[in-house]
XYZ file of C-alpha atoms in Angstrom:
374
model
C 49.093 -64.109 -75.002
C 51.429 -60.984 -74.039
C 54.292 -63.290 -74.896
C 52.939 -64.011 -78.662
C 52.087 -60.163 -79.068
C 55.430 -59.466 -78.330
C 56.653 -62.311 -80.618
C 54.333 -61.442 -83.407
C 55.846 -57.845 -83.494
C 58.966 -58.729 -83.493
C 58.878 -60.659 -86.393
C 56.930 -58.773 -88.173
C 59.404 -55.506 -87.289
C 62.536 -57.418 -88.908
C 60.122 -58.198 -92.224
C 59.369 -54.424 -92.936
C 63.461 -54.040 -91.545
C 64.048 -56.546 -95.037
C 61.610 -54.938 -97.069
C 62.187 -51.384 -96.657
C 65.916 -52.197 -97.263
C 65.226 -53.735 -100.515
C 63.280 -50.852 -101.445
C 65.785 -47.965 -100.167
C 68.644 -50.211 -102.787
C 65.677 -49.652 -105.328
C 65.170 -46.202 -104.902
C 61.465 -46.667 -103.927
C 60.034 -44.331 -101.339
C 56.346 -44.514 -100.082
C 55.659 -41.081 -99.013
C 51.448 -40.241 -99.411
C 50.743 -38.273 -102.220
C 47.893 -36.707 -100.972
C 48.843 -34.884 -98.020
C 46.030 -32.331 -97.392
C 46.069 -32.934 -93.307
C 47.978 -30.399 -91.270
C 48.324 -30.628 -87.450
C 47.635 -27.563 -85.249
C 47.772 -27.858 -81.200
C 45.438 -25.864 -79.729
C 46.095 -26.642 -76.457
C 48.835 -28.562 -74.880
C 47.054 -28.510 -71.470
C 45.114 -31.324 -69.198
C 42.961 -31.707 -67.070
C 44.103 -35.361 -66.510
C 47.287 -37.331 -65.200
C 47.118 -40.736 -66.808
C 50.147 -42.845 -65.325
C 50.623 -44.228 -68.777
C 51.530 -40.758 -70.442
C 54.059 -38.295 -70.880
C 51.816 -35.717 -69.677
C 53.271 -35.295 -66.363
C 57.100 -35.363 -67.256
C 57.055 -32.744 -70.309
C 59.327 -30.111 -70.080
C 57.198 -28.113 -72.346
C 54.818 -25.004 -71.201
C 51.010 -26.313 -70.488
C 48.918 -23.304 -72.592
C 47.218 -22.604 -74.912
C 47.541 -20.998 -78.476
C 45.983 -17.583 -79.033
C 43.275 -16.865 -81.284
C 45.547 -14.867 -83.172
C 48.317 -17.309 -83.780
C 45.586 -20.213 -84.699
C 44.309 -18.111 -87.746
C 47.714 -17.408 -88.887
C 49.178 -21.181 -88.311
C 45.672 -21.831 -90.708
C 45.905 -19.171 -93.155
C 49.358 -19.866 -94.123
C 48.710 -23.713 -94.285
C 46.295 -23.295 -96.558
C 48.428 -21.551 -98.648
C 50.443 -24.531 -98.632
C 47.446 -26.517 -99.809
C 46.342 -28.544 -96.766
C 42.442 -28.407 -96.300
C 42.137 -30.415 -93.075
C 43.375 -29.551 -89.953
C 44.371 -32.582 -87.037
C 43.365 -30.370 -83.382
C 44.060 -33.609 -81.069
C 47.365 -32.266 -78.672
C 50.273 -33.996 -78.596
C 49.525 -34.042 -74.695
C 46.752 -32.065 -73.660
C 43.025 -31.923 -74.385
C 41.244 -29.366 -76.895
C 38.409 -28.518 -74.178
C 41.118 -26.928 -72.089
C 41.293 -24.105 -74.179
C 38.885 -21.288 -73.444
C 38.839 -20.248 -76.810
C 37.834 -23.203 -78.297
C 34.905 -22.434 -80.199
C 36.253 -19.033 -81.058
C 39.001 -21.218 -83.274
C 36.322 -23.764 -84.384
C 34.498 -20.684 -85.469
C 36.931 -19.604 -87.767
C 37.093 -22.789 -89.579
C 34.090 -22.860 -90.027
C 34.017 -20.064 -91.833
C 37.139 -19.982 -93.958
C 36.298 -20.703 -97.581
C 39.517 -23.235 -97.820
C 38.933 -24.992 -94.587
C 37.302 -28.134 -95.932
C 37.208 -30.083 -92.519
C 38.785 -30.646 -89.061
C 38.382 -33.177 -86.311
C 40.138 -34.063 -82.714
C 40.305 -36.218 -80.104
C 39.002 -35.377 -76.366
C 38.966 -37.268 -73.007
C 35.054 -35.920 -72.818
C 35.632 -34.771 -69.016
C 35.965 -31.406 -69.471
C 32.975 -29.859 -71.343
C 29.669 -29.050 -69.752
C 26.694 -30.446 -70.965
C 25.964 -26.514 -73.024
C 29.651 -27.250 -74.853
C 28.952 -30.204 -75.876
C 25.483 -29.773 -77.379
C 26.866 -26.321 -79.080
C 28.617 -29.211 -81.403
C 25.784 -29.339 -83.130
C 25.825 -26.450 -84.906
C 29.493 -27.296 -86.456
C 29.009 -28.982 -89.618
C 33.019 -28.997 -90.985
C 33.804 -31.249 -88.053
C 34.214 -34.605 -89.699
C 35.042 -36.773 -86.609
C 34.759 -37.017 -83.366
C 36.986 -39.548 -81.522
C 36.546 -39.931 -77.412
C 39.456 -41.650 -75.245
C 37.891 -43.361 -72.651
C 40.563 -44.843 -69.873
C 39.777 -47.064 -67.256
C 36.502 -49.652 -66.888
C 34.671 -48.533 -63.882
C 35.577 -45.527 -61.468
C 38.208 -47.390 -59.796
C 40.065 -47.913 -62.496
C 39.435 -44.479 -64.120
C 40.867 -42.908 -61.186
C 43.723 -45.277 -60.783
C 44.898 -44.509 -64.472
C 44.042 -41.217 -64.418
C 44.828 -39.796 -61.215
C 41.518 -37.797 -61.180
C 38.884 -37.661 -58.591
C 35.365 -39.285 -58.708
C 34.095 -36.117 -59.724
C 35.551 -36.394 -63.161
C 34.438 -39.822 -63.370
C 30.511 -38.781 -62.883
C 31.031 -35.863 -65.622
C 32.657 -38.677 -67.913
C 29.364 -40.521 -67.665
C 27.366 -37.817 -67.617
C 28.729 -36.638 -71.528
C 28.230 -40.186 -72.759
C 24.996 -40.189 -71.567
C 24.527 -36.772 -73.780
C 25.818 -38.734 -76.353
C 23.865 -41.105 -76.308
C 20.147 -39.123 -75.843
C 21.117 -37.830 -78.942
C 22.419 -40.910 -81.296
C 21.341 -40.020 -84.688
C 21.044 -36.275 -84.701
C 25.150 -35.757 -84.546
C 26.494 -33.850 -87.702
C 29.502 -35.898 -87.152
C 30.471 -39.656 -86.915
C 31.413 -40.434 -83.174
C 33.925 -43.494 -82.315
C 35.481 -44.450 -78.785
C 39.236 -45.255 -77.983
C 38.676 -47.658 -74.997
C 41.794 -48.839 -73.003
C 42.261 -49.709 -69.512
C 43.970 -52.315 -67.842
C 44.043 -56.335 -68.326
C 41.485 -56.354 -66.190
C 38.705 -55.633 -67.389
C 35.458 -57.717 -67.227
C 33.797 -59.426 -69.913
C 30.433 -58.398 -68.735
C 29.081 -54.693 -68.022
C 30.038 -54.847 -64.719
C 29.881 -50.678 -64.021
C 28.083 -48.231 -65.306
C 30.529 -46.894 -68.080
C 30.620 -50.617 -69.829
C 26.879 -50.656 -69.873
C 26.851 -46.835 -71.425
C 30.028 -48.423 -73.745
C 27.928 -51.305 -74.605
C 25.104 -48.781 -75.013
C 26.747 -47.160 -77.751
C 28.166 -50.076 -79.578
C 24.286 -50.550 -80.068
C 23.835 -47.765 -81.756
C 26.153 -47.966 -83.860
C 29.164 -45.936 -82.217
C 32.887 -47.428 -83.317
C 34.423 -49.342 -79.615
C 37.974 -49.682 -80.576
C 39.279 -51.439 -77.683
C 42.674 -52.345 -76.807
C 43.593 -53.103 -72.887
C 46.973 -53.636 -70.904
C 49.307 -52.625 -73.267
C 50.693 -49.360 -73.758
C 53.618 -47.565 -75.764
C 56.158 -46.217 -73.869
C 56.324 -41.963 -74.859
C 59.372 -41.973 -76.886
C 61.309 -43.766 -74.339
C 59.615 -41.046 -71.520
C 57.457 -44.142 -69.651
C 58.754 -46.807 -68.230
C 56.760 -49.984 -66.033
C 57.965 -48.208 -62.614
C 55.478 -45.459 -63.968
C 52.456 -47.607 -63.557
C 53.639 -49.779 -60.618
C 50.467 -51.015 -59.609
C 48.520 -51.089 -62.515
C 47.775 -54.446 -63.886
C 49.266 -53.149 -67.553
C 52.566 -53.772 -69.157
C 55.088 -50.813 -70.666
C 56.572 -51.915 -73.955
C 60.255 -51.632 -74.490
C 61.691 -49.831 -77.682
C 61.078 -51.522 -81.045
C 63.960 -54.297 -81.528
C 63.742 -54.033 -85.239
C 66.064 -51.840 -86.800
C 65.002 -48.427 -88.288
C 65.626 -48.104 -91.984
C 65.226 -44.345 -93.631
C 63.350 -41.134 -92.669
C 60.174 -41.706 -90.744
C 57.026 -41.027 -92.913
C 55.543 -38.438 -89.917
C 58.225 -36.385 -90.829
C 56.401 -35.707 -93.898
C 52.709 -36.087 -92.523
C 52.643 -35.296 -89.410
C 54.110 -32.198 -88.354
C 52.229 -30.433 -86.189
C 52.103 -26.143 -84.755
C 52.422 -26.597 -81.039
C 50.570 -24.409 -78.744
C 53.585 -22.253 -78.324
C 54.219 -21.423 -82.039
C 57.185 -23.969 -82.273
C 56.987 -26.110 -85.173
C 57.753 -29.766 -84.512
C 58.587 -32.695 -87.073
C 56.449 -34.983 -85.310
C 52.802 -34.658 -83.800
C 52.795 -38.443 -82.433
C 55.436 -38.907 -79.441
C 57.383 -35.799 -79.441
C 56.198 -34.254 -76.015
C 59.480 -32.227 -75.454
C 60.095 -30.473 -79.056
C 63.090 -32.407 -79.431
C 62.575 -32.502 -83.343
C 62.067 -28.357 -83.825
C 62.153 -27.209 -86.765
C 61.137 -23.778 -86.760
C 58.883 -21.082 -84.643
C 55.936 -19.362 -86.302
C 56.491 -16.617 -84.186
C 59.757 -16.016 -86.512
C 59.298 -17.663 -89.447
C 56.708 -18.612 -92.273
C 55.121 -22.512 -92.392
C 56.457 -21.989 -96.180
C 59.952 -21.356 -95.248
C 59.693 -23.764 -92.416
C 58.539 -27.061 -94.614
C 61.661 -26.278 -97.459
C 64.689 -28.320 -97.987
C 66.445 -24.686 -97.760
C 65.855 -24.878 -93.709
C 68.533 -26.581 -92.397
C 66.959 -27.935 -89.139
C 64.412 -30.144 -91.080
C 66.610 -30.764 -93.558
C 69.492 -32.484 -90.895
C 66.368 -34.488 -89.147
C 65.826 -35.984 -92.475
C 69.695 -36.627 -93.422
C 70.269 -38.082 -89.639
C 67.285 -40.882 -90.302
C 68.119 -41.212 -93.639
C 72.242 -42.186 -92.236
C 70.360 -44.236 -89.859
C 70.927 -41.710 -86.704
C 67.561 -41.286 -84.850
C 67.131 -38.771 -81.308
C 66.408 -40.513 -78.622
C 62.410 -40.069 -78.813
C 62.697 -41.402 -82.453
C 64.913 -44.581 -81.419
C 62.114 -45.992 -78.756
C 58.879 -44.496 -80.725
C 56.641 -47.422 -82.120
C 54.476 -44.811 -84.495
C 57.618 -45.440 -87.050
C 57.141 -46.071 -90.472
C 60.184 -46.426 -92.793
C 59.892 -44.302 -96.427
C 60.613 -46.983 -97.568
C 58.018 -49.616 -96.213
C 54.561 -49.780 -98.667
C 52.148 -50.907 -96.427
C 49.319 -53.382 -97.594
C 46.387 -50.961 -97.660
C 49.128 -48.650 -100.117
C 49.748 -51.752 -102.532
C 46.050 -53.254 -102.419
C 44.610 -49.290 -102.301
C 46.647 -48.388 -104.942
C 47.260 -45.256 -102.780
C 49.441 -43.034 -104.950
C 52.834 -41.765 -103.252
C 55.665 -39.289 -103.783
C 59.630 -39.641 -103.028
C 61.063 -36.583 -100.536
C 62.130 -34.314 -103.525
C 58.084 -34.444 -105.040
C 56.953 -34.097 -101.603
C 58.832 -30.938 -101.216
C 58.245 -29.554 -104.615
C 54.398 -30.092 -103.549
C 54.949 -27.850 -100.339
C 56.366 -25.016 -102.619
C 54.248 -21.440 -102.409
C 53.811 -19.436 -105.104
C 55.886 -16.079 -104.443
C 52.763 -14.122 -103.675
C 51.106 -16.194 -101.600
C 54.610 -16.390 -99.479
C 54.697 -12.607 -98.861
C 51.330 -12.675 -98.058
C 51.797 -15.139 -95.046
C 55.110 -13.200 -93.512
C 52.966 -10.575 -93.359
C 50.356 -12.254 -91.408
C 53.072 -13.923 -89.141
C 53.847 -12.985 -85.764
C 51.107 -14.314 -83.642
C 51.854 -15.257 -80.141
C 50.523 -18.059 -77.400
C 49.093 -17.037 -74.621
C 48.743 -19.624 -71.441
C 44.816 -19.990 -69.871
């Protein structure tokens, strides 16, 4: 079954390979439209040590933003025109910042903020945290990552102690009591390793089964994981009964499309190109600390600029050459063609990003936050 996986996406990488070549000859470029989603890191902390992550080997400080740079970073994208802010960390969980709700707070109360939503382990917040996100009604999504089957395997993945384990359980269980009276939809990431049961052998598959009664999203996926950008490798998870993929064999064709859509505000003010894989900040393109988001995401900055021109020449950084999150400009996905999803080529997209010149003074006044670590 591995085998055929493996197989299947092969194939399937060389197709896109001959389709996005066809369309870069054609001039076509695929590029969402509607890009109203900007990604902010609140924290770039955790409290966990999954084998399977990059976590561990980052180079990168382990902080958290201040309050202070996190309503600049979302005062001046708004400006910009993005509504919707993306809080999940590149690596790191958002309940290891102190100041969580002080941030959540302020969305909630800006007049342009039309929603926000993150990811979280759920092993960090006490019972009091997590009922307080009741009272947030912009948060349009809540999605939990859930690793591991039963404690064994939690803590094997993990590298946490039984302790976290029982406070895992614990939250779903808060969850649960309260199915139906969430402001917010609530799905589960579930991965672990190829050996999981297929009964509810422990108590978190009976609280996972639970859940998928009432209604909650289980999007399970089990013994196969990505590899960080090149960053993991199988002698990381010797042990585990779960395979490391290599690099993608196809070839890359054109810019990636998270250039475009996902760049994210780290914790420390840096801006990166790419909020999927990137845990180092190899694809900088600016600090907020020094410069405005407007003056950042313009084809007059030269760093973003020569990111685009190297994928476009077909030169990708290392964490770009062995990432599997890559999506050609020039590849229109099914859901685009059947959705009728309107899209933009790179000179629209940055003619979209322009600020008008009031609105740009206004934000380099407001810059100059800083991070501060927790």
């Amino acid at each position: 079954m591995l085998n055929l996986r493996i197989i299947e996406g092969y194939l399937k990488g060389h197709l896109v390979g001959l389709e996005s070549a066809i369309n870069r000859w054609l001039g076509r470029q695929f590029i969402p439209r509607k890009i109203s989603t900007f990604n902010i890191e609140t924290s770039s902390a955790c409290n966990l040590k999954c084998r399977f992550c990059a976590y561990e080997k980052k180079a990168t400080p382990r902080l958290s933003m201040s309050n202070e740079l996190f309503r600049d970073a979302v005062e001046q994208a708004v400006a910009l025109g993005f509504r919707e802010f993306h809080l999940t960390p590149t690596t790191g969980d958002v309940f290891m910042d102190k100041r969580l709700f002080d941030k959540l707070a302020f969305l909630e109360s800006h007049p342009l903020v039309e929603s926000y939503h993150f990811f979280t382990n759920l092993t960090i917040p006490s019972r009091e945290k997590l009922l307080a996100l009741h009272s947030l009604r912009k948060l349009s999504r809540l999605t939990i990552s859930i690793y591991g089957h039963d404690e064994a395997s939690f803590v094997a993945i993990t590298q946490a102690d039984g302790r976290i384990y029982e406070r895992l359980i614990a939250n779903l269980e808060t969850i649960l009591e309260r199915m139906g009276q969430w402001p917010f939809p609530i799905s589960v990431g579930f991965r672990s390793t190829f050996d999981v049961p297929e009964t509810d052998a422990s108590d978190l598959m009976r609280m996972l089964s639970a859940l998928r009664r009432k209604g909650v999203g289980i999007h399970a996926s089990h013994g196969i994981y990505n590899n960080w950008g090149g960053m993991i490798s199988q002698a990381d998870v010797e042990g585990l009964n779960l395979r490391i993929l290599p690099a993608p064999a196809a070839e890359k064709i054109g810019p990636c499309v998270k250039l475009f859509d996902a760049v994210q505000v780290m914790a420390t003010g840096v801006v990166n190109a790419c909020s999927c894989r990137d845990a180092n900040a190899t694809l900088k393109i600016g600090d907020l600390r020094e410069q405005t988001l407007g003056d950042i995401l313009s084809p007059g900055n030269a760093a973003y600029l020569s990111i685009i021109e190297e994928q476009e020449a077909g030169q990708f950084r290392p964490v770009c050459r062995s990432c599997d999150y890559y999506r050609s400009i020039y590849h229109q996905p099914t859901n685009f063609r059947r959705g009728k999803i309107p899209v933009q080529s790179i000179d629209e997209y940055f003619a979209s990003r322009s600020v008008p010149d009031t609105q740009r003074d206004a934000a380099k006044v407001g810059a100059g936050g800083t991070a501060t670590g927790q």
